[in-house]
Amino acid sequence: MPILKYNHKILYFSHMPKCAGTSVMRIFSIISECKPSFYDPTFTEHNYDRWSFSSPQHILGKDVSKMFAPEFFDQYFAVCRDPIERFISAFLHQKYYEKKIPSYTNINEFINKISFLDGKEFRKHDNHFQPQSSFLFPDVRYTCFKLESGLKPVVDYLFNYFEVKKFPIKIPRENRMGKPKISENLLLTDASIAKLKRLYEKDYQIFRYQA
C-alpha cells in the first residue's frame, strides 16, 4: 500500500506482488523526486523482528481500511496481471530469490500441496500468492492498468495526475527474475490450472481476464 504524495495530492497505490510494483515506485521517484511512504523494498533483508507478517507495500486492502478512512486518499490506482502468469512469476521469485520454497520443488507439486485457504501460507510468502483483488481498498473507485499493456500508460497517468511537466523517461524494469539457475519445467497440469482458476476466480472477474 505505498502512499504517493506530491503537489498536495495523496495517491494510493495497490502494490500487487509481481505486477511491476517496484518499477512503478521507481517511476514515481523519477517523476516527483520524492520517496513514497509505507514502502520498504528491503523488508526481506531484515534480520530483526518485523513489525508485520508482510511488507508494508503488501498489506491487504481490508487491513488498510482499518487504519485509513477512504477520504484520506485523493485517488486509487493499481497495476494488475494475468493471474496464472503472476503466480508463476511469484513461484520463481520465492524459489530462487527469497528462497522460501525449496529448490527441488516442482511447481505442480507446490500447487497441489499448498492450502490456499490457509492464511499462514500467504503470510509466509509475503502475500505473493494472495489474489490481486485482496489488495484493493474496499468500496472505492480505481484506475487500473494491465501489465500486459506495458508501463507507458502508468507513466502518463502519474505525470498527468501530479501535474508534472512531461520529460523523457526510461521506464525501469526493476526486480525482474532472470532465467532460472537450473532447468525448470513450468508447464502446468490441467489440475493445477483448474485449481489456480478457482483460487483467482475473483481476479478474472474484476480485472477482466479470460479464464
PDB file of C-alpha atoms in Angstrom, residues 23-186:
ATOM      1  CA  SER A  23       9.203  -0.352 -11.207  1.00  0.00           C
ATOM      2  CA  VAL A  24       6.181   1.877 -10.520  1.00  0.00           C
ATOM      3  CA  MET A  25       7.833   3.097  -7.314  1.00  0.00           C
ATOM      4  CA  ARG A  26      10.975   3.934  -9.246  1.00  0.00           C
ATOM      5  CA  ILE A  27       8.945   5.810 -11.876  1.00  0.00           C
ATOM      6  CA  PHE A  28       7.257   7.884  -9.159  1.00  0.00           C
ATOM      7  CA  SER A  29      10.631   8.749  -7.621  1.00  0.00           C
ATOM      8  CA  ILE A  30      11.967   9.884 -11.001  1.00  0.00           C
ATOM      9  CA  ILE A  31       8.920  11.989 -11.827  1.00  0.00           C
ATOM     10  CA  SER A  32       8.438  13.642  -8.442  1.00  0.00           C
ATOM     11  CA  GLU A  33      11.894  13.411  -6.867  1.00  0.00           C
ATOM     12  CA  CYS A  34      10.011  12.185  -3.810  1.00  0.00           C
ATOM     13  CA  LYS A  35      10.037   8.967  -1.841  1.00  0.00           C
ATOM     14  CA  PRO A  36       6.831   7.002  -1.238  1.00  0.00           C
ATOM     15  CA  SER A  37       5.537   6.227   2.245  1.00  0.00           C
ATOM     16  CA  PHE A  38       4.503   2.815   3.574  1.00  0.00           C
ATOM     17  CA  TYR A  39       7.061   1.189   1.317  1.00  0.00           C
ATOM     18  CA  ASP A  40      10.030  -0.951   2.389  1.00  0.00           C
ATOM     19  CA  PRO A  41      11.915  -2.594  -0.513  1.00  0.00           C
ATOM     20  CA  THR A  42      14.427  -4.099   1.953  1.00  0.00           C
ATOM     21  CA  PHE A  43      11.777  -5.883   4.047  1.00  0.00           C
ATOM     22  CA  THR A  44      13.009  -9.396   3.180  1.00  0.00           C
ATOM     23  CA  GLU A  45      16.563  -8.444   4.185  1.00  0.00           C
ATOM     24  CA  HIS A  46      15.684  -7.542   7.772  1.00  0.00           C
ATOM     25  CA  ASN A  47      17.170  -9.867  10.367  1.00  0.00           C
ATOM     26  CA  TYR A  48      15.423  -8.239  13.316  1.00  0.00           C
ATOM     27  CA  ASP A  49      11.822  -8.835  14.392  1.00  0.00           C
ATOM     28  CA  ARG A  50       9.457  -7.494  11.765  1.00  0.00           C
ATOM     29  CA  TRP A  51       6.529  -5.293  12.668  1.00  0.00           C
ATOM     30  CA  SER A  52       4.178  -7.238  10.399  1.00  0.00           C
ATOM     31  CA  PHE A  53       3.804 -10.601   8.656  1.00  0.00           C
ATOM     32  CA  SER A  54       4.007  -8.806   5.315  1.00  0.00           C
ATOM     33  CA  SER A  55       5.989  -5.903   3.966  1.00  0.00           C
ATOM     34  CA  PRO A  56       4.103  -2.581   4.191  1.00  0.00           C
ATOM     35  CA  GLN A  57       3.642  -2.484   0.419  1.00  0.00           C
ATOM     36  CA  HIS A  58       1.897  -5.868   0.501  1.00  0.00           C
ATOM     37  CA  ILE A  59      -0.692  -5.131   3.172  1.00  0.00           C
ATOM     38  CA  LEU A  60      -4.181  -6.233   2.185  1.00  0.00           C
ATOM     39  CA  GLY A  61      -6.788  -3.637   1.319  1.00  0.00           C
ATOM     40  CA  LYS A  62      -9.179  -4.690   4.087  1.00  0.00           C
ATOM     41  CA  ASP A  63      -6.443  -4.168   6.676  1.00  0.00           C
ATOM     42  CA  VAL A  64      -5.522  -0.744   5.321  1.00  0.00           C
ATOM     43  CA  SER A  65      -9.176   0.288   5.544  1.00  0.00           C
ATOM     44  CA  LYS A  66      -8.986  -0.255   9.326  1.00  0.00           C
ATOM     45  CA  MET A  67      -6.224   2.360   9.565  1.00  0.00           C
ATOM     46  CA  PHE A  68      -7.260   4.941   6.959  1.00  0.00           C
ATOM     47  CA  ALA A  69     -10.611   6.434   6.035  1.00  0.00           C
ATOM     48  CA  PRO A  70     -11.223   6.226   2.280  1.00  0.00           C
ATOM     49  CA  GLU A  71     -11.401  10.032   2.112  1.00  0.00           C
ATOM     50  CA  PHE A  72      -7.772  10.259   3.258  1.00  0.00           C
ATOM     51  CA  PHE A  73      -6.647   9.441  -0.276  1.00  0.00           C
ATOM     52  CA  ASP A  74      -7.490  11.546  -3.302  1.00  0.00           C
ATOM     53  CA  GLN A  75      -7.351   8.691  -5.782  1.00  0.00           C
ATOM     54  CA  TYR A  76      -6.580   4.971  -6.052  1.00  0.00           C
ATOM     55  CA  PHE A  77      -4.731   3.041  -8.742  1.00  0.00           C
ATOM     56  CA  ALA A  78      -3.261  -0.406  -9.369  1.00  0.00           C
ATOM     57  CA  VAL A  79      -1.370  -2.482 -11.910  1.00  0.00           C
ATOM     58  CA  CYS A  80      -2.722  -5.996 -12.437  1.00  0.00           C
ATOM     59  CA  ARG A  81      -1.541  -9.060 -14.358  1.00  0.00           C
ATOM     60  CA  ASP A  82      -2.847 -12.302 -15.817  1.00  0.00           C
ATOM     61  CA  PRO A  83      -3.426 -14.406 -12.659  1.00  0.00           C
ATOM     62  CA  ILE A  84      -1.593 -17.542 -13.764  1.00  0.00           C
ATOM     63  CA  GLU A  85       1.365 -15.649 -15.251  1.00  0.00           C
ATOM     64  CA  ARG A  86       1.609 -13.724 -11.992  1.00  0.00           C
ATOM     65  CA  PHE A  87       1.503 -16.948  -9.968  1.00  0.00           C
ATOM     66  CA  ILE A  88       4.378 -18.439 -11.988  1.00  0.00           C
ATOM     67  CA  SER A  89       6.420 -15.268 -11.500  1.00  0.00           C
ATOM     68  CA  ALA A  90       5.738 -15.324  -7.746  1.00  0.00           C
ATOM     69  CA  PHE A  91       6.724 -19.005  -7.561  1.00  0.00           C
ATOM     70  CA  LEU A  92      10.071 -18.322  -9.246  1.00  0.00           C
ATOM     71  CA  HIS A  93      10.651 -15.265  -7.046  1.00  0.00           C
ATOM     72  CA  GLN A  94      10.011 -17.195  -3.856  1.00  0.00           C
ATOM     73  CA  LYS A  95      12.051 -20.176  -5.020  1.00  0.00           C
ATOM     74  CA  TYR A  96      15.138 -18.512  -6.457  1.00  0.00           C
ATOM     75  CA  TYR A  97      15.267 -15.040  -4.904  1.00  0.00           C
ATOM     76  CA  GLU A  98      13.711 -15.219  -1.440  1.00  0.00           C
ATOM     77  CA  LYS A  99      14.355 -18.977  -1.224  1.00  0.00           C
ATOM     78  CA  LYS A 100      11.204 -19.619   0.806  1.00  0.00           C
ATOM     79  CA  ILE A 101      10.339 -22.541  -1.479  1.00  0.00           C
ATOM     80  CA  PRO A 102      12.836 -25.452  -1.546  1.00  0.00           C
ATOM     81  CA  SER A 103      14.884 -25.592  -4.741  1.00  0.00           C
ATOM     82  CA  TYR A 104      13.738 -29.143  -5.528  1.00  0.00           C
ATOM     83  CA  THR A 105      10.029 -28.212  -5.521  1.00  0.00           C
ATOM     84  CA  ASN A 106       8.152 -28.658  -8.797  1.00  0.00           C
ATOM     85  CA  ILE A 107       5.530 -26.010  -9.489  1.00  0.00           C
ATOM     86  CA  ASN A 108       2.722 -28.567  -9.868  1.00  0.00           C
ATOM     87  CA  GLU A 109       3.704 -30.230  -6.592  1.00  0.00           C
ATOM     88  CA  PHE A 110       3.617 -26.834  -4.906  1.00  0.00           C
ATOM     89  CA  ILE A 111       0.152 -26.053  -6.256  1.00  0.00           C
ATOM     90  CA  ASN A 112      -1.127 -29.487  -5.262  1.00  0.00           C
ATOM     91  CA  LYS A 113       0.166 -29.339  -1.689  1.00  0.00           C
ATOM     92  CA  ILE A 114      -0.393 -25.731  -0.719  1.00  0.00           C
ATOM     93  CA  SER A 115      -3.611 -24.922   1.091  1.00  0.00           C
ATOM     94  CA  PHE A 116      -4.826 -21.665  -0.385  1.00  0.00           C
ATOM     95  CA  LEU A 117      -7.314 -21.244   2.430  1.00  0.00           C
ATOM     96  CA  ASP A 118      -4.512 -21.179   4.987  1.00  0.00           C
ATOM     97  CA  GLY A 119      -3.590 -17.594   5.817  1.00  0.00           C
ATOM     98  CA  LYS A 120      -0.234 -18.733   7.199  1.00  0.00           C
ATOM     99  CA  GLU A 121       0.842 -19.881   3.759  1.00  0.00           C
ATOM    100  CA  PHE A 122       0.059 -16.463   2.336  1.00  0.00           C
ATOM    101  CA  ARG A 123       1.927 -14.641   5.100  1.00  0.00           C
ATOM    102  CA  LYS A 124       4.947 -16.920   4.819  1.00  0.00           C
ATOM    103  CA  HIS A 125       5.460 -15.741   1.255  1.00  0.00           C
ATOM    104  CA  ASP A 126       4.868 -12.004   1.920  1.00  0.00           C
ATOM    105  CA  ASN A 127       1.388 -12.285   0.394  1.00  0.00           C
ATOM    106  CA  HIS A 128       2.855 -13.069  -3.038  1.00  0.00           C
ATOM    107  CA  PHE A 129       0.170 -15.668  -3.742  1.00  0.00           C
ATOM    108  CA  GLN A 130      -2.773 -13.656  -2.440  1.00  0.00           C
ATOM    109  CA  PRO A 131      -5.482 -12.891  -5.024  1.00  0.00           C
ATOM    110  CA  GLN A 132      -4.854  -9.485  -6.565  1.00  0.00           C
ATOM    111  CA  SER A 133      -8.349  -8.372  -5.613  1.00  0.00           C
ATOM    112  CA  SER A 134      -7.434  -8.714  -1.921  1.00  0.00           C
ATOM    113  CA  PHE A 135      -5.027  -5.770  -2.257  1.00  0.00           C
ATOM    114  CA  LEU A 136      -7.783  -3.370  -3.305  1.00  0.00           C
ATOM    115  CA  PHE A 137      -9.042  -0.833  -0.795  1.00  0.00           C
ATOM    116  CA  PRO A 138     -12.715  -1.816  -0.400  1.00  0.00           C
ATOM    117  CA  ASP A 139     -15.594   0.125  -1.935  1.00  0.00           C
ATOM    118  CA  VAL A 140     -13.646   2.835  -3.753  1.00  0.00           C
ATOM    119  CA  ARG A 141     -13.189   3.646  -7.433  1.00  0.00           C
ATOM    120  CA  TYR A 142      -9.906   2.568  -9.026  1.00  0.00           C
ATOM    121  CA  THR A 143      -7.831   3.432 -12.055  1.00  0.00           C
ATOM    122  CA  CYS A 144      -6.349   0.089 -13.069  1.00  0.00           C
ATOM    123  CA  PHE A 145      -3.680  -0.747 -15.635  1.00  0.00           C
ATOM    124  CA  LYS A 146      -2.823  -4.145 -17.105  1.00  0.00           C
ATOM    125  CA  LEU A 147       0.850  -5.038 -17.052  1.00  0.00           C
ATOM    126  CA  GLU A 148       0.443  -6.696 -20.447  1.00  0.00           C
ATOM    127  CA  SER A 149      -0.045  -3.215 -21.941  1.00  0.00           C
ATOM    128  CA  GLY A 150       3.308  -2.025 -20.607  1.00  0.00           C
ATOM    129  CA  LEU A 151       4.052   0.748 -18.117  1.00  0.00           C
ATOM    130  CA  LYS A 152       3.877   3.706 -20.510  1.00  0.00           C
ATOM    131  CA  PRO A 153       0.188   4.323 -19.589  1.00  0.00           C
ATOM    132  CA  VAL A 154       1.201   4.350 -15.909  1.00  0.00           C
ATOM    133  CA  VAL A 155       3.932   6.910 -16.598  1.00  0.00           C
ATOM    134  CA  ASP A 156       1.462   9.153 -18.435  1.00  0.00           C
ATOM    135  CA  TYR A 157      -1.074   8.761 -15.625  1.00  0.00           C
ATOM    136  CA  LEU A 158       1.433   9.816 -12.943  1.00  0.00           C
ATOM    137  CA  PHE A 159       2.636  12.794 -14.987  1.00  0.00           C
ATOM    138  CA  ASN A 160      -0.937  13.968 -15.521  1.00  0.00           C
ATOM    139  CA  TYR A 161      -2.234  13.265 -12.037  1.00  0.00           C
ATOM    140  CA  PHE A 162       0.577  15.051 -10.236  1.00  0.00           C
ATOM    141  CA  GLU A 163       0.565  17.865 -12.819  1.00  0.00           C
ATOM    142  CA  VAL A 164       4.225  17.467 -13.681  1.00  0.00           C
ATOM    143  CA  LYS A 165       5.566  18.765 -16.979  1.00  0.00           C
ATOM    144  CA  LYS A 166       6.424  15.721 -19.068  1.00  0.00           C
ATOM    145  CA  PHE A 167      10.030  14.890 -19.825  1.00  0.00           C
ATOM    146  CA  PRO A 168      11.632  11.823 -21.434  1.00  0.00           C
ATOM    147  CA  ILE A 169      11.887   8.917 -19.025  1.00  0.00           C
ATOM    148  CA  LYS A 170      13.380   5.486 -19.489  1.00  0.00           C
ATOM    149  CA  ILE A 171      10.924   3.065 -17.950  1.00  0.00           C
ATOM    150  CA  PRO A 172      12.839   0.984 -15.401  1.00  0.00           C
ATOM    151  CA  ARG A 173      12.430  -2.753 -15.144  1.00  0.00           C
ATOM    152  CA  GLU A 174      13.115  -3.424 -11.502  1.00  0.00           C
ATOM    153  CA  ASN A 175      13.060  -6.645  -9.510  1.00  0.00           C
ATOM    154  CA  ARG A 176      12.908  -8.882 -12.581  1.00  0.00           C
ATOM    155  CA  MET A 177      13.868 -12.519 -12.335  1.00  0.00           C
ATOM    156  CA  GLY A 178      16.432 -13.711 -14.817  1.00  0.00           C
ATOM    157  CA  LYS A 179      16.334 -17.194 -16.229  1.00  0.00           C
ATOM    158  CA  PRO A 180      16.193 -19.894 -13.531  1.00  0.00           C
ATOM    159  CA  LYS A 181      19.607 -21.130 -12.485  1.00  0.00           C
ATOM    160  CA  ILE A 182      18.560 -24.683 -13.220  1.00  0.00           C
ATOM    161  CA  SER A 183      16.331 -26.228 -15.842  1.00  0.00           C
ATOM    162  CA  GLU A 184      12.798 -25.501 -14.698  1.00  0.00           C
ATOM    163  CA  ASN A 185       9.696 -27.189 -16.067  1.00  0.00           C
ATOM    164  CA  LEU A 186       6.902 -24.640 -15.675  1.00  0.00           C
TER     165      LEU A 186
END
